[in-house]
Amino acid sequence: QVQLVESGGGLVQAGGSLRLSCAASGRTFSNYAMGWFRQAPGKEREFVATIGWSGTGTVYADSVKGRFTISRDNAKNTMYLQMNSLKAEDTAAYYCAASRTSYSPSSYAYEYWGQGTQVTVSS
């Protein structure tokens, strides 16, 4: 089992920045590819970004490319999502997820999920 806890969400004005963290425990963190997903009210969960086991491989959704940066610190068992130039449409609950098999934009690749942290961007 892997336990994932997100933090860092909050209310920010459009154009501002936030950094989300995802703390992992329970298994060897470096054995897992990690991802960020988000879900806005009334919408399906969507892919945001993913990062490989060592942090050298990353993939981003087109909607966040150039504004968001995913990273990880395996020594701290933590993944991050730096979000800059935030827009109202970035408002959502953000979830981190862990996968043993691949870093993928598909939510089906991930076995473990956190409870989410809310990000609200005011325009």
mmCIF file with all atom_site columns, C-alpha atoms in Angstrom, residues 4-7 20-22 34-41 43-49 70 79 81 83 92-98 107 110 112-119:
data_model
loop_
_atom_site.group_PDB
_atom_site.id
_atom_site.type_symbol
_atom_site.label_atom_id
_atom_site.label_alt_id
_atom_site.label_comp_id
_atom_site.label_asym_id
_atom_site.label_entity_id
_atom_site.label_seq_id
_atom_site.pdbx_PDB_ins_code
_atom_site.Cartn_x
_atom_site.Cartn_y
_atom_site.Cartn_z
_atom_site.occupancy
_atom_site.B_iso_or_equiv
_atom_site.pdbx_formal_charge
_atom_site.auth_seq_id
_atom_site.auth_comp_id
_atom_site.auth_asym_id
_atom_site.auth_atom_id
_atom_site.pdbx_PDB_model_num
ATOM 1  C CA . LEU A 1 4   ? -0.555  9.815  -0.596  1.00 0.00 ? 4   LEU A CA 1
ATOM 2  C CA . VAL A 1 5   ? -1.341  13.150 1.032   1.00 0.00 ? 5   VAL A CA 1
ATOM 3  C CA . GLU A 1 6   ? -1.669  16.344 -0.980  1.00 0.00 ? 6   GLU A CA 1
ATOM 4  C CA . SER A 1 7   ? -1.150  19.832 0.404   1.00 0.00 ? 7   SER A CA 1
ATOM 5  C CA . LEU A 1 20  ? 1.251   21.631 -4.496  1.00 0.00 ? 20  LEU A CA 1
ATOM 6  C CA . SER A 1 21  ? 2.999   18.828 -2.647  1.00 0.00 ? 21  SER A CA 1
ATOM 7  C CA . CYS A 1 22  ? 2.233   15.138 -2.498  1.00 0.00 ? 22  CYS A CA 1
ATOM 8  C CA . MET A 1 34  ? 3.667   9.750  -10.167 1.00 0.00 ? 34  MET A CA 1
ATOM 9  C CA . GLY A 1 35  ? 0.973   11.908 -11.632 1.00 0.00 ? 35  GLY A CA 1
ATOM 10 C CA . TRP A 1 36  ? -1.284  14.873 -10.976 1.00 0.00 ? 36  TRP A CA 1
ATOM 11 C CA . PHE A 1 37  ? -4.921  14.923 -12.017 1.00 0.00 ? 37  PHE A CA 1
ATOM 12 C CA . ARG A 1 38  ? -7.687  17.421 -11.375 1.00 0.00 ? 38  ARG A CA 1
ATOM 13 C CA . GLN A 1 39  ? -11.448 17.468 -11.262 1.00 0.00 ? 39  GLN A CA 1
ATOM 14 C CA . ALA A 1 40  ? -13.658 20.532 -11.477 1.00 0.00 ? 40  ALA A CA 1
ATOM 15 C CA . PRO A 1 41  ? -17.278 20.483 -10.290 1.00 0.00 ? 41  PRO A CA 1
ATOM 16 C CA . LYS A 1 43  ? -16.573 17.610 -14.922 1.00 0.00 ? 43  LYS A CA 1
ATOM 17 C CA . GLU A 1 44  ? -14.634 14.394 -15.303 1.00 0.00 ? 44  GLU A CA 1
ATOM 18 C CA . ARG A 1 45  ? -11.225 13.937 -13.757 1.00 0.00 ? 45  ARG A CA 1
ATOM 19 C CA . GLU A 1 46  ? -8.522  15.058 -16.166 1.00 0.00 ? 46  GLU A CA 1
ATOM 20 C CA . PHE A 1 47  ? -4.812  14.526 -16.527 1.00 0.00 ? 47  PHE A CA 1
ATOM 21 C CA . VAL A 1 48  ? -2.468  17.364 -15.577 1.00 0.00 ? 48  VAL A CA 1
ATOM 22 C CA . ALA A 1 49  ? 1.096   16.027 -15.502 1.00 0.00 ? 49  ALA A CA 1
ATOM 23 C CA . ILE A 1 70  ? 6.066   18.690 -12.067 1.00 0.00 ? 70  ILE A CA 1
ATOM 24 C CA . MET A 1 79  ? 6.245   15.110 -5.522  1.00 0.00 ? 79  MET A CA 1
ATOM 25 C CA . LEU A 1 81  ? 3.439   20.698 -8.868  1.00 0.00 ? 81  LEU A CA 1
ATOM 26 C CA . MET A 1 83  ? 1.639   26.201 -10.880 1.00 0.00 ? 83  MET A CA 1
ATOM 27 C CA . ALA A 1 92  ? -10.396 22.175 -9.365  1.00 0.00 ? 92  ALA A CA 1
ATOM 28 C CA . ALA A 1 93  ? -9.584  19.579 -6.781  1.00 0.00 ? 93  ALA A CA 1
ATOM 29 C CA . TYR A 1 94  ? -6.070  18.319 -7.513  1.00 0.00 ? 94  TYR A CA 1
ATOM 30 C CA . TYR A 1 95  ? -5.149  14.697 -6.880  1.00 0.00 ? 95  TYR A CA 1
ATOM 31 C CA . CYS A 1 96  ? -1.813  12.955 -6.869  1.00 0.00 ? 96  CYS A CA 1
ATOM 32 C CA . ALA A 1 97  ? -1.509  9.340  -7.931  1.00 0.00 ? 97  ALA A CA 1
ATOM 33 C CA . ALA A 1 98  ? 1.119   6.590  -7.992  1.00 0.00 ? 98  ALA A CA 1
ATOM 34 C CA . SER A 1 107 ? -5.865  7.515  -14.831 1.00 0.00 ? 107 SER A CA 1
ATOM 35 C CA . TYR A 1 110 ? -2.466  4.526  -11.331 1.00 0.00 ? 110 TYR A CA 1
ATOM 36 C CA . TYR A 1 112 ? -3.007  4.685  -5.539  1.00 0.00 ? 112 TYR A CA 1
ATOM 37 C CA . TRP A 1 113 ? -4.660  8.073  -5.099  1.00 0.00 ? 113 TRP A CA 1
ATOM 38 C CA . GLY A 1 114 ? -4.621  10.850 -2.553  1.00 0.00 ? 114 GLY A CA 1
ATOM 39 C CA . GLN A 1 115 ? -7.685  12.585 -1.157  1.00 0.00 ? 115 GLN A CA 1
ATOM 40 C CA . GLY A 1 116 ? -7.131  15.794 -3.091  1.00 0.00 ? 116 GLY A CA 1
ATOM 41 C CA . THR A 1 117 ? -6.438  19.440 -2.374  1.00 0.00 ? 117 THR A CA 1
ATOM 42 C CA . GLN A 1 118 ? -8.638  22.277 -3.594  1.00 0.00 ? 118 GLN A CA 1
ATOM 43 C CA . VAL A 1 119 ? -7.269  25.020 -5.819  1.00 0.00 ? 119 VAL A CA 1
#
